[in-house]
Short mmCIF file of C-alpha atoms in Angstrom, two decimals:
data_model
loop_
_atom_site.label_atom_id
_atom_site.label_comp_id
_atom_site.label_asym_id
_atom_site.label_seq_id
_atom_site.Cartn_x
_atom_site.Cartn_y
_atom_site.Cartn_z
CA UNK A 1 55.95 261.80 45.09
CA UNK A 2 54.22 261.49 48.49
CA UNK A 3 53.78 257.65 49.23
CA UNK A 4 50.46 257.91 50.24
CA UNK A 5 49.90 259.34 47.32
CA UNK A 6 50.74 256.97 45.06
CA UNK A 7 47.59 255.00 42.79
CA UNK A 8 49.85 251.97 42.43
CA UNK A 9 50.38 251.25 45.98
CA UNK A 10 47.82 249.83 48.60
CA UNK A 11 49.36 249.62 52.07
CA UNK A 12 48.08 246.72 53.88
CA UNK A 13 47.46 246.49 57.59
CA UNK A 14 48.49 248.62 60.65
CA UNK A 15 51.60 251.19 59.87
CA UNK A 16 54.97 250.12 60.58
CA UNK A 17 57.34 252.78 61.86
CA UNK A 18 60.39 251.59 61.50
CA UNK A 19 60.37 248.72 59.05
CA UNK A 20 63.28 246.43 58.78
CA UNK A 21 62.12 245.31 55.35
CA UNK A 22 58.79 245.91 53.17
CA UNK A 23 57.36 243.40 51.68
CA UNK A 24 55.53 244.38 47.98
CA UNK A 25 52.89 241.83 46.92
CA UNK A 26 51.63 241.40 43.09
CA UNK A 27 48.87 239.83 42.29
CA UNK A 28 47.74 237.59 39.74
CA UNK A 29 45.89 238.16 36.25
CA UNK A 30 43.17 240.22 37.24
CA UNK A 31 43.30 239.72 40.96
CA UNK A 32 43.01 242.55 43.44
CA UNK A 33 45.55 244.15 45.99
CA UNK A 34 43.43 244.25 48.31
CA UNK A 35 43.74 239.90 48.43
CA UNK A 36 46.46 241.03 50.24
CA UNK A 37 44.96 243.06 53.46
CA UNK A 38 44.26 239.97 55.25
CA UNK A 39 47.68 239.11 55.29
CA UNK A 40 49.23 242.14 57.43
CA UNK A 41 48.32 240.64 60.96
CA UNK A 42 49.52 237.25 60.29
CA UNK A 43 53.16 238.91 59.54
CA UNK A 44 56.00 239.55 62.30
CA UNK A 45 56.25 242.54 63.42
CA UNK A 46 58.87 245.16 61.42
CA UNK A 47 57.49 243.68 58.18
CA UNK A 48 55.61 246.60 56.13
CA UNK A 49 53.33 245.19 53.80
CA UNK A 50 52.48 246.66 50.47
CA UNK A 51 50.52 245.72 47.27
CA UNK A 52 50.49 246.94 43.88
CA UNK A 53 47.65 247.79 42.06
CA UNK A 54 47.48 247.73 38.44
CA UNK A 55 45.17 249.64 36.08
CA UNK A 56 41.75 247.82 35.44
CA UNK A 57 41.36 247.30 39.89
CA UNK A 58 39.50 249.42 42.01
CA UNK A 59 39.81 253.12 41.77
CA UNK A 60 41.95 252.54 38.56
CA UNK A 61 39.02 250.48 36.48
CA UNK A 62 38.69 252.83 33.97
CA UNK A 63 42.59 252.88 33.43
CA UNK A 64 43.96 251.43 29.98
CA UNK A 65 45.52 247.87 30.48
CA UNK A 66 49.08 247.12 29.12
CA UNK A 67 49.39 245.17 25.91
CA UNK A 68 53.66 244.70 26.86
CA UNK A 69 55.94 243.85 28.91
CA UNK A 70 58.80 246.84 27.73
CA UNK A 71 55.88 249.50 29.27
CA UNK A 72 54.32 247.31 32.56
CA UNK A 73 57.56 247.11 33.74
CA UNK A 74 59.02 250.51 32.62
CA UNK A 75 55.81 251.99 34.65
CA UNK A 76 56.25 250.08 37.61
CA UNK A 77 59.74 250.45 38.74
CA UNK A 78 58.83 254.15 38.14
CA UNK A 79 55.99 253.81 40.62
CA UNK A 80 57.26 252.08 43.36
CA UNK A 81 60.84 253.66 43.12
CA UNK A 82 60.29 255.06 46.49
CA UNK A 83 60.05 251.51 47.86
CA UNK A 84 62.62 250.27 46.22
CA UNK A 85 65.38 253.19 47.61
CA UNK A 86 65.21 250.48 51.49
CA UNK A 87 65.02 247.50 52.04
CA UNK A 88 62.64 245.10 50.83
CA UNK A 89 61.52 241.54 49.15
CA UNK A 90 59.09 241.21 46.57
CA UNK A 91 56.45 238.19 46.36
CA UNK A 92 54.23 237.33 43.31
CA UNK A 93 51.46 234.96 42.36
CA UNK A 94 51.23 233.47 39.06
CA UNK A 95 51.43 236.51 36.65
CA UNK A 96 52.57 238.58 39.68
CA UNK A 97 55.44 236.36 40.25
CA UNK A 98 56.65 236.90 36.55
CA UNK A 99 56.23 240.83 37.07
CA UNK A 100 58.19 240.43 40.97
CA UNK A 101 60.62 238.34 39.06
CA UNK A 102 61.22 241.46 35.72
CA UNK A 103 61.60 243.87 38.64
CA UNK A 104 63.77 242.11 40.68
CA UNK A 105 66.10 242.17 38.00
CA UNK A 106 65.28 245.98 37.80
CA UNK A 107 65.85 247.11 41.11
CA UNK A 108 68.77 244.70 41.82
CA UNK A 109 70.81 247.12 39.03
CA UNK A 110 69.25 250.42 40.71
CA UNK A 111 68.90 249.66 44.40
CA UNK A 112 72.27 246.89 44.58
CA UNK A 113 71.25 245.30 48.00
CA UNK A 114 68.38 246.21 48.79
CA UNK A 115 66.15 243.59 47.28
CA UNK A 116 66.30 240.75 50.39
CA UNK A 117 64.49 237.92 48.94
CA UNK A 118 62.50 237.16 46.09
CA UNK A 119 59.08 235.11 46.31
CA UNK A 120 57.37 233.65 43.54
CA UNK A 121 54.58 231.31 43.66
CA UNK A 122 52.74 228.92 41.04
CA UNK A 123 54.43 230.22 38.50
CA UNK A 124 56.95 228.60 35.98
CA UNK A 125 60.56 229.28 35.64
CA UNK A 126 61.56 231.98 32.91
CA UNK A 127 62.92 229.24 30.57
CA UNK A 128 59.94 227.15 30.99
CA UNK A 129 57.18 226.78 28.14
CA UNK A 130 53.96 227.92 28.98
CA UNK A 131 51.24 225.14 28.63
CA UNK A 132 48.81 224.88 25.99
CA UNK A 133 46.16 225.64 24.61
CA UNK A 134 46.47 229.62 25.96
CA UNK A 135 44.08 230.97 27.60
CA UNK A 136 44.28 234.20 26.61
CA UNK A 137 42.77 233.01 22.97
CA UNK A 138 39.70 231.42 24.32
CA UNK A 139 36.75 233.33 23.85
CA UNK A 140 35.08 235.21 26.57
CA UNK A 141 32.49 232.24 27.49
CA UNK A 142 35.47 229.51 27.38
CA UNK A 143 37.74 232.00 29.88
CA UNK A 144 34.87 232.54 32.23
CA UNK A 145 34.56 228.94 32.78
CA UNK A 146 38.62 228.58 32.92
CA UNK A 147 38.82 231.27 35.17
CA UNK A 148 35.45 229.68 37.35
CA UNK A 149 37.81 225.71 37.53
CA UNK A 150 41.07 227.31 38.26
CA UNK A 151 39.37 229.22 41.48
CA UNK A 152 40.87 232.85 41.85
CA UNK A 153 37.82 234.80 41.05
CA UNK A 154 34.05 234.04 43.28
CA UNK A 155 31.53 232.81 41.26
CA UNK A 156 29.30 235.43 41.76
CA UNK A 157 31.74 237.83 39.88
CA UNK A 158 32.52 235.66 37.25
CA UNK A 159 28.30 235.21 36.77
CA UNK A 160 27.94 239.15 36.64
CA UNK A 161 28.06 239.86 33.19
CA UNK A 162 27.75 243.68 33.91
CA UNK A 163 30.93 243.09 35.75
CA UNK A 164 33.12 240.91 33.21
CA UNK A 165 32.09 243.37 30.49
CA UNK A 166 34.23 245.99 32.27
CA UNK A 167 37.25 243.73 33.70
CA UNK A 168 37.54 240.69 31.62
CA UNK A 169 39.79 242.87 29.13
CA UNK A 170 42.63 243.52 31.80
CA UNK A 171 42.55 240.37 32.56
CA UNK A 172 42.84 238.77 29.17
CA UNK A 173 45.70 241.05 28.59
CA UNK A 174 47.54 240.01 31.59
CA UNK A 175 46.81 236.38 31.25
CA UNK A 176 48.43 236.71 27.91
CA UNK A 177 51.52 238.88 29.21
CA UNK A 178 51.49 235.38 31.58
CA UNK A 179 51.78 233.27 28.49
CA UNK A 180 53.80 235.07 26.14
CA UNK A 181 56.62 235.62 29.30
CA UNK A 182 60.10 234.30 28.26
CA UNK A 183 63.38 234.94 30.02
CA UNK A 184 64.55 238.26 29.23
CA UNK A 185 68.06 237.16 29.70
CA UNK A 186 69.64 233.83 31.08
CA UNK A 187 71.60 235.42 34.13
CA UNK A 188 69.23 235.69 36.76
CA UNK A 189 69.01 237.97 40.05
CA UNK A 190 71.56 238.85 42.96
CA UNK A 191 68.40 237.65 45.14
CA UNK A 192 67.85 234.43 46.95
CA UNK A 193 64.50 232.76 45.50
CA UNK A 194 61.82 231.23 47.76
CA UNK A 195 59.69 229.14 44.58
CA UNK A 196 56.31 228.03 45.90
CA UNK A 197 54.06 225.52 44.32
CA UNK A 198 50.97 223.85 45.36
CA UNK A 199 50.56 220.06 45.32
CA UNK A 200 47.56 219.61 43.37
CA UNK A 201 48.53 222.61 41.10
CA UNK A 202 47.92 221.42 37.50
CA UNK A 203 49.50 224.76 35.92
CA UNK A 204 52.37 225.43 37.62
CA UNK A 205 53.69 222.15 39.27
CA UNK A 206 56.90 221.37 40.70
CA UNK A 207 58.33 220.29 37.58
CA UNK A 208 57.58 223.59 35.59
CA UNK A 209 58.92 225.81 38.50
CA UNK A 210 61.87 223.39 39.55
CA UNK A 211 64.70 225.48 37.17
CA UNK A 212 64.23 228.29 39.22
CA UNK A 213 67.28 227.48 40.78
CA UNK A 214 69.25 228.48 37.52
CA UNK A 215 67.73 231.91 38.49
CA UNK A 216 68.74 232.68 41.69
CA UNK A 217 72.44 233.37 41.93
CA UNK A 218 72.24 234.06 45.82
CA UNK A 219 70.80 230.49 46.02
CA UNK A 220 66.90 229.14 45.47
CA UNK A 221 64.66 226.79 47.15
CA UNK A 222 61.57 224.77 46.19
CA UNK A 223 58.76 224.65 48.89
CA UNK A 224 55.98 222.65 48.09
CA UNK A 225 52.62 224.05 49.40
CA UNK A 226 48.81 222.74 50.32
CA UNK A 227 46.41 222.90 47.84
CA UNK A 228 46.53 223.69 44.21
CA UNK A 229 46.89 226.79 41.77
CA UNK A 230 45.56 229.68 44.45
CA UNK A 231 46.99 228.43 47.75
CA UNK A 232 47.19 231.56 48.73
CA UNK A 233 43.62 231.84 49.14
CA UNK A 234 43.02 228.29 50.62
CA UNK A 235 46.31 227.78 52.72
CA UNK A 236 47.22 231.26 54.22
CA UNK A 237 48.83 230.54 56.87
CA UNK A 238 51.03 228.38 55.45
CA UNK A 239 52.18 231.25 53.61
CA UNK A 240 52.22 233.20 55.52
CA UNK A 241 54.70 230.93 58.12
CA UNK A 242 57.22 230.53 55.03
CA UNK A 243 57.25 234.56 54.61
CA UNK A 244 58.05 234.76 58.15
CA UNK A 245 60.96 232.44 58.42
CA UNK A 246 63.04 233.44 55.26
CA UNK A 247 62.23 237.31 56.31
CA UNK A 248 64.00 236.79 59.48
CA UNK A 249 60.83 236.35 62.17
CA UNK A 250 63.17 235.56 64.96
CA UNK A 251 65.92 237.33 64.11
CA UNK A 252 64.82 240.70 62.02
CA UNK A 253 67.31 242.43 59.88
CA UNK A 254 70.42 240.16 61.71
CA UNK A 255 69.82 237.93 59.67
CA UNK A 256 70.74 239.28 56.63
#
């Protein structure tokens, strides 16, 4: 497989030609890779940035959603296998940090070493409940107007009926793969964990993503963030400064 061939992958920013690590970014319940593209300037140099787009985004719209976790996963460590063969850390959002979590645990049994640091951000530890009522069984109405208070989507999208009709089914089905998540198994990664929340997040809080630390055998932090559930969107480069530091900005790969 060429890599810039592959449908899953969206490489962000100017090319790196000798990266020291790659960074692979997944995005929440619906959200788009391309979230990401903004981010490749703000990072130090040597750090390649990818994202990974799932079916129902872009180019890939018409694509069939997944309905479990067994096949997500089993098709994504397939796809970004290439990636995975160097160096690299993996950061997800919300739903994204559940899938960077399942294939952290993947790739740290394929690739031993080679995964340098796992990020996860506003999203709760595997042994945590999720919160009720889901929102996954709302009807389509009720998880428009979720989706419109918790702020990842624009408005105007989540007005365009036209539009909903075609993606509001991936991202039901990935809000519920969100919810129904449970810890897999109780032993956690050979990664250190960066755990991000935001301070006015009312989903994810620091309580609900505090136990990360029983997940993260090379060690785990808590870093408390700006803003609420999508500080990513609203407090970039505060981000982006905490993906610089643990990825070794000063000192590149002597750090690890």
């Amino acid at each position: 497989m060429r890599l810039g061939s592959n449908p899953w992958v969206l490489t962000c920013g100017r090319p790196v030609r000798d990266p020291y690590v790659t960074l692979i970014c997944f995005p929440w319940a619906g959200g788009s890779p391309d979230v990401f593209r903004s981010w490749a300037a703000g990072l130090a140099d040597g750090i390649e940035l990818l994202a990974v787009r799932l079916p129902g985004r872009g180019p890939r719209l018409g694509e069939p959603h997944y309905e479990e976790w067994e096949q997500l996963l089993k098709d994504v460590s397939a796809a970004l296998s290439p990636h995975l063969e160097r160096p690299h850390a993996l950061y997800g959002h919300s739903f994204g940090g559940r899938l960077a979590y399942e294939l952290a645990r993947l790739a740290t049994t394929a690739h031993p070493g080679l995964t340098r640091r796992l990020f996860v951000s506003a999203c709760r530890s595997p042994d945590m409940p999720q919160r009720r009522p889901h929102l996954h069984t709302l009807t389509d109405q009720q998880l428009r107007e979720a989706l419109l208070h918790l702020g990842g989507m624009p408005p105007e999208l989540l007005g365009d009926d036209r539009l909903m009709r075609l993606v509001l089914p991936t991202i039901r089905s990935e809000i519920r793969l969100a919810e129904i998540w449970v810890s897999r198994d109780g032993e956690g990664v050979e990664v250190p964990i960066t755990a991000m929340y935001g301070r006015r997040d009312a989903v994810d809080d620091r309580a609900r993503m505090a136990r990360w630390s029983s997940f993260g055998r090379l060690g785990c932090e808590l870093v408390d963030m700006p803003g609420g559930h999508f500080f990513p969107l609203t407090h970039r480069p505060h981000l982006l400064d905490v993906l610089n530091s643990r990825l070794g900005a000063a000192g590149g790969p002597d750090q690890w």
